[in-house]
Coordinates of C-alpha atoms in Angstrom, one line a residue:
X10 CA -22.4 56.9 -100.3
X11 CA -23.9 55.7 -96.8
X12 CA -21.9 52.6 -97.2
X13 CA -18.4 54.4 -98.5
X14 CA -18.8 57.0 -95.3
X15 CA -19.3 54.1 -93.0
X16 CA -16.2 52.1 -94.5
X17 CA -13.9 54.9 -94.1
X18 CA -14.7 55.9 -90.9
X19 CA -14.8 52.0 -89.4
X20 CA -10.8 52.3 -91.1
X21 CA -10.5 55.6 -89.3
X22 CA -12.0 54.0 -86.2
X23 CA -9.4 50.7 -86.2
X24 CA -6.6 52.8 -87.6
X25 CA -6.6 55.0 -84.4
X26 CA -6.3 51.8 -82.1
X27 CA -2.7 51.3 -81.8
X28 CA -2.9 49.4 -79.0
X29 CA -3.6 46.1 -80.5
X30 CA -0.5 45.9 -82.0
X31 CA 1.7 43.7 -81.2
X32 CA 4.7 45.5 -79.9
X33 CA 6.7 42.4 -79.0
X34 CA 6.2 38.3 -78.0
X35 CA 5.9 38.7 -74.3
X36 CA 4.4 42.0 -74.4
X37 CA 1.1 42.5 -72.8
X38 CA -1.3 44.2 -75.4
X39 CA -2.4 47.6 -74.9
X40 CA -6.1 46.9 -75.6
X41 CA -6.7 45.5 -72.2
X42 CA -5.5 48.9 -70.1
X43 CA -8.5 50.5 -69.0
X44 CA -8.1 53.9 -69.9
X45 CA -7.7 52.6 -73.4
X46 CA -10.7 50.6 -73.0
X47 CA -13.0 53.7 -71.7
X48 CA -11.2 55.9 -74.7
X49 CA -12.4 53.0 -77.2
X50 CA -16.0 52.9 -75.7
X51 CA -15.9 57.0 -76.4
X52 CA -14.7 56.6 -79.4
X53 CA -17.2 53.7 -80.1
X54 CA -20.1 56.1 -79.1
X55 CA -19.5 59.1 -80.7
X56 CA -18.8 56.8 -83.7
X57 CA -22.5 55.9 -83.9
X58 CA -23.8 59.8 -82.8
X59 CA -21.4 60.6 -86.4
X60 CA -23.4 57.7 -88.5
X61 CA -27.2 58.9 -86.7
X62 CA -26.4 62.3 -87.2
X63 CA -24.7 61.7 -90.9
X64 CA -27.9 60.0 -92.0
X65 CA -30.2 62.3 -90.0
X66 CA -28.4 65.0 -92.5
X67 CA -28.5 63.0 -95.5
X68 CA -32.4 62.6 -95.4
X69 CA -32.9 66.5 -94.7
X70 CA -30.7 66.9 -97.4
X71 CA -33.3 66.1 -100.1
X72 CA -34.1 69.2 -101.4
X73 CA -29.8 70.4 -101.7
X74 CA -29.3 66.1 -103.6
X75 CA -27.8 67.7 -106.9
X76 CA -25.3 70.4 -104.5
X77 CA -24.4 67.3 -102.3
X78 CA -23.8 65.1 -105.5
X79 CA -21.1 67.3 -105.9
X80 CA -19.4 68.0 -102.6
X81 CA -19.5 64.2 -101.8
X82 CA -16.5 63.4 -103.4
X83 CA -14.9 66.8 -101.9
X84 CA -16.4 65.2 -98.5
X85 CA -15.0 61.3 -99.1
X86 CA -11.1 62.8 -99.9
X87 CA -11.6 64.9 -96.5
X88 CA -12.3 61.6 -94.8
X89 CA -9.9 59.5 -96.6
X90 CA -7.4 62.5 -95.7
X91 CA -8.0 62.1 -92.2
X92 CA -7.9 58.4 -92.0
X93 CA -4.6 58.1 -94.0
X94 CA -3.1 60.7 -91.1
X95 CA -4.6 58.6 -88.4
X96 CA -2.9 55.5 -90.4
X97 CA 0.3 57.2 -90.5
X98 CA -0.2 58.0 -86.6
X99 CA -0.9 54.7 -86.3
X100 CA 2.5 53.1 -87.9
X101 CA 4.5 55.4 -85.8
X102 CA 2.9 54.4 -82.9
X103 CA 4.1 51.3 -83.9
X104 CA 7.5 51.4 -84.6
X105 CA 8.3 54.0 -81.5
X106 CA 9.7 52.3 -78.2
X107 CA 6.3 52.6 -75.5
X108 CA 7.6 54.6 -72.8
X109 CA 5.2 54.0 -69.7
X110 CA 2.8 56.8 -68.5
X111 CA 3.8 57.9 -65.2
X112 CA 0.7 59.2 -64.5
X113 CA -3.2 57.0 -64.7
X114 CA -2.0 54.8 -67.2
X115 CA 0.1 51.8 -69.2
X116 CA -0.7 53.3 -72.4
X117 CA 2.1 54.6 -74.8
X118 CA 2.2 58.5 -75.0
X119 CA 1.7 58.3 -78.5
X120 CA -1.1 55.7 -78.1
X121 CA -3.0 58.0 -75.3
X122 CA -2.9 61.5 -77.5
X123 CA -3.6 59.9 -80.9
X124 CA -7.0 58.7 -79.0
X125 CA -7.8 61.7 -77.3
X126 CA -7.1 63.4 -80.8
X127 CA -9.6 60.9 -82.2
X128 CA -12.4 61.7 -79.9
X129 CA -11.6 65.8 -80.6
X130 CA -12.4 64.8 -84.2
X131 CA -15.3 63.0 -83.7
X132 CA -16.9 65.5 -81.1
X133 CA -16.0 68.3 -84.1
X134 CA -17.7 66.3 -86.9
X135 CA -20.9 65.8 -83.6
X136 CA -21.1 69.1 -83.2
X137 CA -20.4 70.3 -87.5
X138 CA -23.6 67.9 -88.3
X139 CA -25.7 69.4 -85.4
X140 CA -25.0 72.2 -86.7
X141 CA -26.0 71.8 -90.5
X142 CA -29.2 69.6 -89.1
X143 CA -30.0 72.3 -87.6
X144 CA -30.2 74.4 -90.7
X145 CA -31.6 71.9 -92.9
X146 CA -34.3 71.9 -90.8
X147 CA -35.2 75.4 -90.4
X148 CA -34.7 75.3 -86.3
X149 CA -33.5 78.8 -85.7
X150 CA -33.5 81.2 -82.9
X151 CA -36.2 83.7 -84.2
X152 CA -36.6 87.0 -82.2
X153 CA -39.3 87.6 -80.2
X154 CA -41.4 91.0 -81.5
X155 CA -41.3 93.3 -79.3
X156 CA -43.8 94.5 -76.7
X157 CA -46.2 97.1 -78.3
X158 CA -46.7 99.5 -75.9
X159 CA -50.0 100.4 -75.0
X160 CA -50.8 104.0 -75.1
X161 CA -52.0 105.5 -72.0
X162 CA -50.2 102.6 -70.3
X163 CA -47.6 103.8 -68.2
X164 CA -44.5 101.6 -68.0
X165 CA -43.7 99.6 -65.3
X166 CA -40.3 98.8 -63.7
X167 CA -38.6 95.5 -62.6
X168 CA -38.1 97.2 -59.5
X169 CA -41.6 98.2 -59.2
X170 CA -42.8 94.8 -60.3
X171 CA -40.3 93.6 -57.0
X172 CA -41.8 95.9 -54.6
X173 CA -45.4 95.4 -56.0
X174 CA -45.4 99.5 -56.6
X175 CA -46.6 101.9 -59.0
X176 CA -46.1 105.1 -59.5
X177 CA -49.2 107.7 -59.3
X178 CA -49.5 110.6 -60.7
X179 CA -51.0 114.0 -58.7
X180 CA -54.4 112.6 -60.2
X181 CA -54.7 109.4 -58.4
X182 CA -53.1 110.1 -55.1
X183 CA -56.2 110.5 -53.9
X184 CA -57.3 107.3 -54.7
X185 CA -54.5 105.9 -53.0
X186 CA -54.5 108.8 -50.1
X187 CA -55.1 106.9 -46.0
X188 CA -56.2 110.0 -44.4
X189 CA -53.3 111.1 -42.4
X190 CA -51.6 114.3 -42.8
X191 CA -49.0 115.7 -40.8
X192 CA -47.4 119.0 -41.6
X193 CA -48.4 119.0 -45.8
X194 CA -47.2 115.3 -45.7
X195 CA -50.1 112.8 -47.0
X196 CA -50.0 108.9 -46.3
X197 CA -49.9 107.1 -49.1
X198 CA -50.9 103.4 -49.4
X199 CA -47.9 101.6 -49.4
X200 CA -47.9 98.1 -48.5
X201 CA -45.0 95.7 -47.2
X202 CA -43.1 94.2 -50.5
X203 CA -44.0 90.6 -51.5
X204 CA -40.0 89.9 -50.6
X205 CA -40.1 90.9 -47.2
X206 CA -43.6 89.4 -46.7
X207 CA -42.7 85.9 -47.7
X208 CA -39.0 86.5 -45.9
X209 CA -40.8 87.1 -42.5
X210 CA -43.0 84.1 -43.1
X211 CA -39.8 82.3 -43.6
X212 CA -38.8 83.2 -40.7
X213 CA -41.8 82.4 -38.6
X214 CA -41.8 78.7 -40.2
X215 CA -37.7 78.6 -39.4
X216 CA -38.3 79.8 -35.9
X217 CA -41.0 76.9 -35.0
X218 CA -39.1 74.4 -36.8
X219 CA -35.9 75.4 -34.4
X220 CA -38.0 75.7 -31.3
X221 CA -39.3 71.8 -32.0
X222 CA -35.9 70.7 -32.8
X223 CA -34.1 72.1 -29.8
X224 CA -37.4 72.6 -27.0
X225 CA -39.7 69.8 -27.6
X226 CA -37.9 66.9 -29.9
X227 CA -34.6 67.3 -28.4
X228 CA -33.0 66.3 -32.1
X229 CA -31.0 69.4 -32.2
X230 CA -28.8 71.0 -29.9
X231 CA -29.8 74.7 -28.3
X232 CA -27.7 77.2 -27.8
X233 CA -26.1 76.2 -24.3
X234 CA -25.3 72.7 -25.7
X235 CA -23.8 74.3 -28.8
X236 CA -22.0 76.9 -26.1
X237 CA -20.6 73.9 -24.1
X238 CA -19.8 72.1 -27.2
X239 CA -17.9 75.2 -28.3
X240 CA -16.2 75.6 -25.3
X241 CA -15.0 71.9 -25.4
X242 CA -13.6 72.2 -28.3
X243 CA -11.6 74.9 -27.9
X244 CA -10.5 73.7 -24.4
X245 CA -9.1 71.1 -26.5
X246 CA -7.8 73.0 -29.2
X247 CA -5.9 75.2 -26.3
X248 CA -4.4 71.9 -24.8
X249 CA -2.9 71.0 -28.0
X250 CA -1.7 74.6 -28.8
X251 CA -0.2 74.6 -25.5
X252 CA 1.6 71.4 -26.3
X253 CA 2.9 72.4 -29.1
X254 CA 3.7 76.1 -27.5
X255 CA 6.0 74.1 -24.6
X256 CA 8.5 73.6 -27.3
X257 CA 9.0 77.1 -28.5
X258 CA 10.4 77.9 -25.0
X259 CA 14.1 79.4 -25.9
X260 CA 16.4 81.8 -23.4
X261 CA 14.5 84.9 -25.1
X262 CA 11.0 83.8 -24.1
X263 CA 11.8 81.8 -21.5
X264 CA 9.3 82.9 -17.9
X265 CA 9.9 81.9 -14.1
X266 CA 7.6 79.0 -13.5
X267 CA 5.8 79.1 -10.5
X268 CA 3.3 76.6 -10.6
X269 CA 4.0 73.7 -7.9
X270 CA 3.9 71.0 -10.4
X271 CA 6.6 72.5 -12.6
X272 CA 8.4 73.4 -9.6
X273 CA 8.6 69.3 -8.2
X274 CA 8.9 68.0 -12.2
X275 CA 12.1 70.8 -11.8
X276 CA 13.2 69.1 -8.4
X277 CA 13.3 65.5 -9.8
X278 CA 15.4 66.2 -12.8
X279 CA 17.8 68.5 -10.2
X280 CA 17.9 65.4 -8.3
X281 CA 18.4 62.7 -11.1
X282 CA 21.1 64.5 -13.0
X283 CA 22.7 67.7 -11.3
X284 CA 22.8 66.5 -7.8
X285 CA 26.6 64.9 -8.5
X286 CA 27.9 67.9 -9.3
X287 CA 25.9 70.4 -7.2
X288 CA 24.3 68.8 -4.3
X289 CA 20.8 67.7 -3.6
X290 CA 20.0 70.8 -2.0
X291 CA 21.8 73.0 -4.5
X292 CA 25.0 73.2 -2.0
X293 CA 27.6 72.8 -4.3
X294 CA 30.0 70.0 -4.4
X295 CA 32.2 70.3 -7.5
X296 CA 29.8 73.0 -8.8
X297 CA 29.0 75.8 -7.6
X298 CA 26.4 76.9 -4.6
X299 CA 23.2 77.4 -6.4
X300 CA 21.5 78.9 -3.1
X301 CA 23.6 82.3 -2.3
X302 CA 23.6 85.5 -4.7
X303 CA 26.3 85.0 -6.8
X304 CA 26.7 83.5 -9.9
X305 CA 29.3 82.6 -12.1
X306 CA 27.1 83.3 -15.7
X307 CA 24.1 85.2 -14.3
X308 CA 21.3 84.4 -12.1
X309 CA 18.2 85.5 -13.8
X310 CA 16.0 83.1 -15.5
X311 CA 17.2 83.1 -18.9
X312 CA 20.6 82.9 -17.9
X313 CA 20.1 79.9 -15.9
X314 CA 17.8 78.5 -18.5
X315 CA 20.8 79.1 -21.2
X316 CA 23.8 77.5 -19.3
X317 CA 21.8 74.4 -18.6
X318 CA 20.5 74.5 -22.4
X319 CA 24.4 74.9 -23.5
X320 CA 26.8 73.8 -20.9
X321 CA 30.0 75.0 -20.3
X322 CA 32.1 72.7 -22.1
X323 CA 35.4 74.4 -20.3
X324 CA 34.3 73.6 -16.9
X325 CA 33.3 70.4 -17.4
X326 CA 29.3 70.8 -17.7
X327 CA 27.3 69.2 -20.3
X328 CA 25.0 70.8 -23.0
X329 CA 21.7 69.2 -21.7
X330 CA 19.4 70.2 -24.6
X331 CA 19.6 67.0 -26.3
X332 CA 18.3 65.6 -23.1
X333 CA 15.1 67.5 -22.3
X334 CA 12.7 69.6 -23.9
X335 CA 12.7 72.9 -23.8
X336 CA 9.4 72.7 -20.9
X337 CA 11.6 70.6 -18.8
X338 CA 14.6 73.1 -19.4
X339 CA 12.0 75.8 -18.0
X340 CA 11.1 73.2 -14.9
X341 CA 14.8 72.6 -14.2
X342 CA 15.7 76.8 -14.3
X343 CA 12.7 77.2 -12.3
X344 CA 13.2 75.0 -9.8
X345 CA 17.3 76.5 -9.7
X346 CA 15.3 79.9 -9.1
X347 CA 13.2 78.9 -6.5
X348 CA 16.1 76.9 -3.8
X349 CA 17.6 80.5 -3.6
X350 CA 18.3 81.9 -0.1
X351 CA 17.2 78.2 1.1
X352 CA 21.3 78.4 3.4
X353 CA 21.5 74.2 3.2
X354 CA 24.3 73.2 5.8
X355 CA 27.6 72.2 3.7
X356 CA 27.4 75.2 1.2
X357 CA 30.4 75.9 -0.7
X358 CA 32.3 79.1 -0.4
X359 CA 30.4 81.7 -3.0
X360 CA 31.6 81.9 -6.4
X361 CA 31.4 84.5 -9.5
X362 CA 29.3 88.0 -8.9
X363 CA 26.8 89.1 -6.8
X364 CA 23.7 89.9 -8.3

């Protein structure tokens, strides 16, 4: 029987392998992918777990050899079942078209989940002969007898056994009585739970430990060099936000800059690309005066912010938010802002409303 078992799983075993046939004359084989490779050496070992573990069973099974001389052949049709499916598996495998795994692998579908199916089986028939070793063999769970209580014992908690307490009765307080009494109230002896004993020794050990580290040893940082590390960080972290935050500046948001960098980055740009049509000094030439109180599409902040961001197309002005961020946008309304009531010789007559 030994020798029947091992023949139709080693047919079982080959017949799942559809990889090593040959699926055309130029064709790499699938044998040499390694997933298939791994699922082979799986296969391989739980193989030999099946043939330990078979005869492990057949030698306990001594005592049941006339039941099992009639459920081997039920036993040898199961197998020879299963290996003529995995055969059948097998053949299709063969004649499909291999449509490559998109995902780990070269392996067919079929090919993959016909050996993951394999190894399912096998782990089942592991885990099936475990079990029936198991109960050939008399290893079971038996239940522990319970506790006989002892009388005149009393019971004892797990919370009590935590806290290393008992409970007294009226009888024994006086054993346990410390002399003090305030107002009908007697002191008990009560000592500190074994938890919060060894937790403040913890802490006594964790607190010489950190004061070598960060006093004597230097190998840890204290608590000002963590705070100035902290502080670094976040000074960086706010210089990147900030970054970032310069390019969410729209005509709803937008603020009066005031800072003398912004104000001379706002002066250079004025210079390099709205002097031609408005003067150096904000004159006018065939703009309009940007220094006097009238305006010809507002005067505050955002509504010098949004005709430079969008032009006016009908005048001849340019959109110039595909030529600077929305800071320098800022910088440029900014610097508009701050030329006002600065009466540069060659003004131009006013235009638009006074505001």
């Amino acid at each position: 029987m030994n020798k029947r078992f091992i023949q139709l799983l080693g047919g079982s075993l080959l017949c799942s392998m559809p990889a090593v046939a040959d699926s055309g004359a130029n064709a790499p084989s699938e044998l040499y992918d390694p997933v298939a490779l791994m699922l082979l050496v799986v296969i391989g070992g739980l193989l030999l777990a099946i043939l330990l573990l078979g005869n492990a069973v057949l030698g306990a099974m001594d005592i049941f050899r006339e039941k099992m001389k009639k459920d081997a052949g039920k036993a040898l049709v199961t197998i020879g079942i299963v290996s003529l499916t995995l055969m059948g598996s097998n053949a299709f495998a063969q004649e499909a078209a291999p449509a490559a795994n998109p995902y780990f692998t070269h392996l067919s579908p079929t090919s993959f989940y016909l050996l993951v199916a394999v190894i399912i089986v096998e782990l089942a028939v592991v885990i099936s002969l475990l079990f029936v070793l198991r109960f050939l063999a008399g290893i079971k769970r038996k239940r522990k007898p319970g506790k006989v209580s002892v009388p005149g014992k009393p019971r004892v908690s797990w919370f009590e056994k935590l806290n290393n307490t008992k409970t007294v009765d009226a009888a024994a307080e006086a054993d346990e009585d410390m002399g003090h009494d305030f107002d009908g109230i007697h002191e008990l002896n009560n000592p500190t739970p074994p938890w919060w004993k060894w937790g403040f020794v913890f802490t006594v050990c964790f607190g010489i430990v950190y004061f070598w580290r960060t006093e004597i040893s230097h190998s840890a940082p204290g608590q000002l060099e963590e705070l100035a590390a902290a502080e670094e960080k976040a000074a960086v972290a706010k210089e990147e936000y900030l970054k970032k935050a310069a390019n969410n500046i729209d005509e709803s948001n937008v603020v009066l800059l005031t800072d003398a960098n912004d104000v001379a980055a706002g002066q250079k740009m004025f210079i390099s690309n709205c002097a031609p049509c408005h003067g150096p000094q904000g004159q006018g030439v065939v703009g309009p005066n940007l220094t006097d109180d009238y305006w010809l599409h507002g005067g505050k902040i955002n509504e010098v912010f949004k005709t430079i961001k969008y032009g006016v197309a009908d005048k001849g002005m340019k959109a110039w938010q595909e030529d600077f961020s929305p800071k320098q946008l800022a910088q440029l309304a900014s610097f508009i802002k701050s030329i006002h009531g600065s009466n540069p010789p060659n003004a131009k007559e006013a235009q638009g409303q006074k505001e």
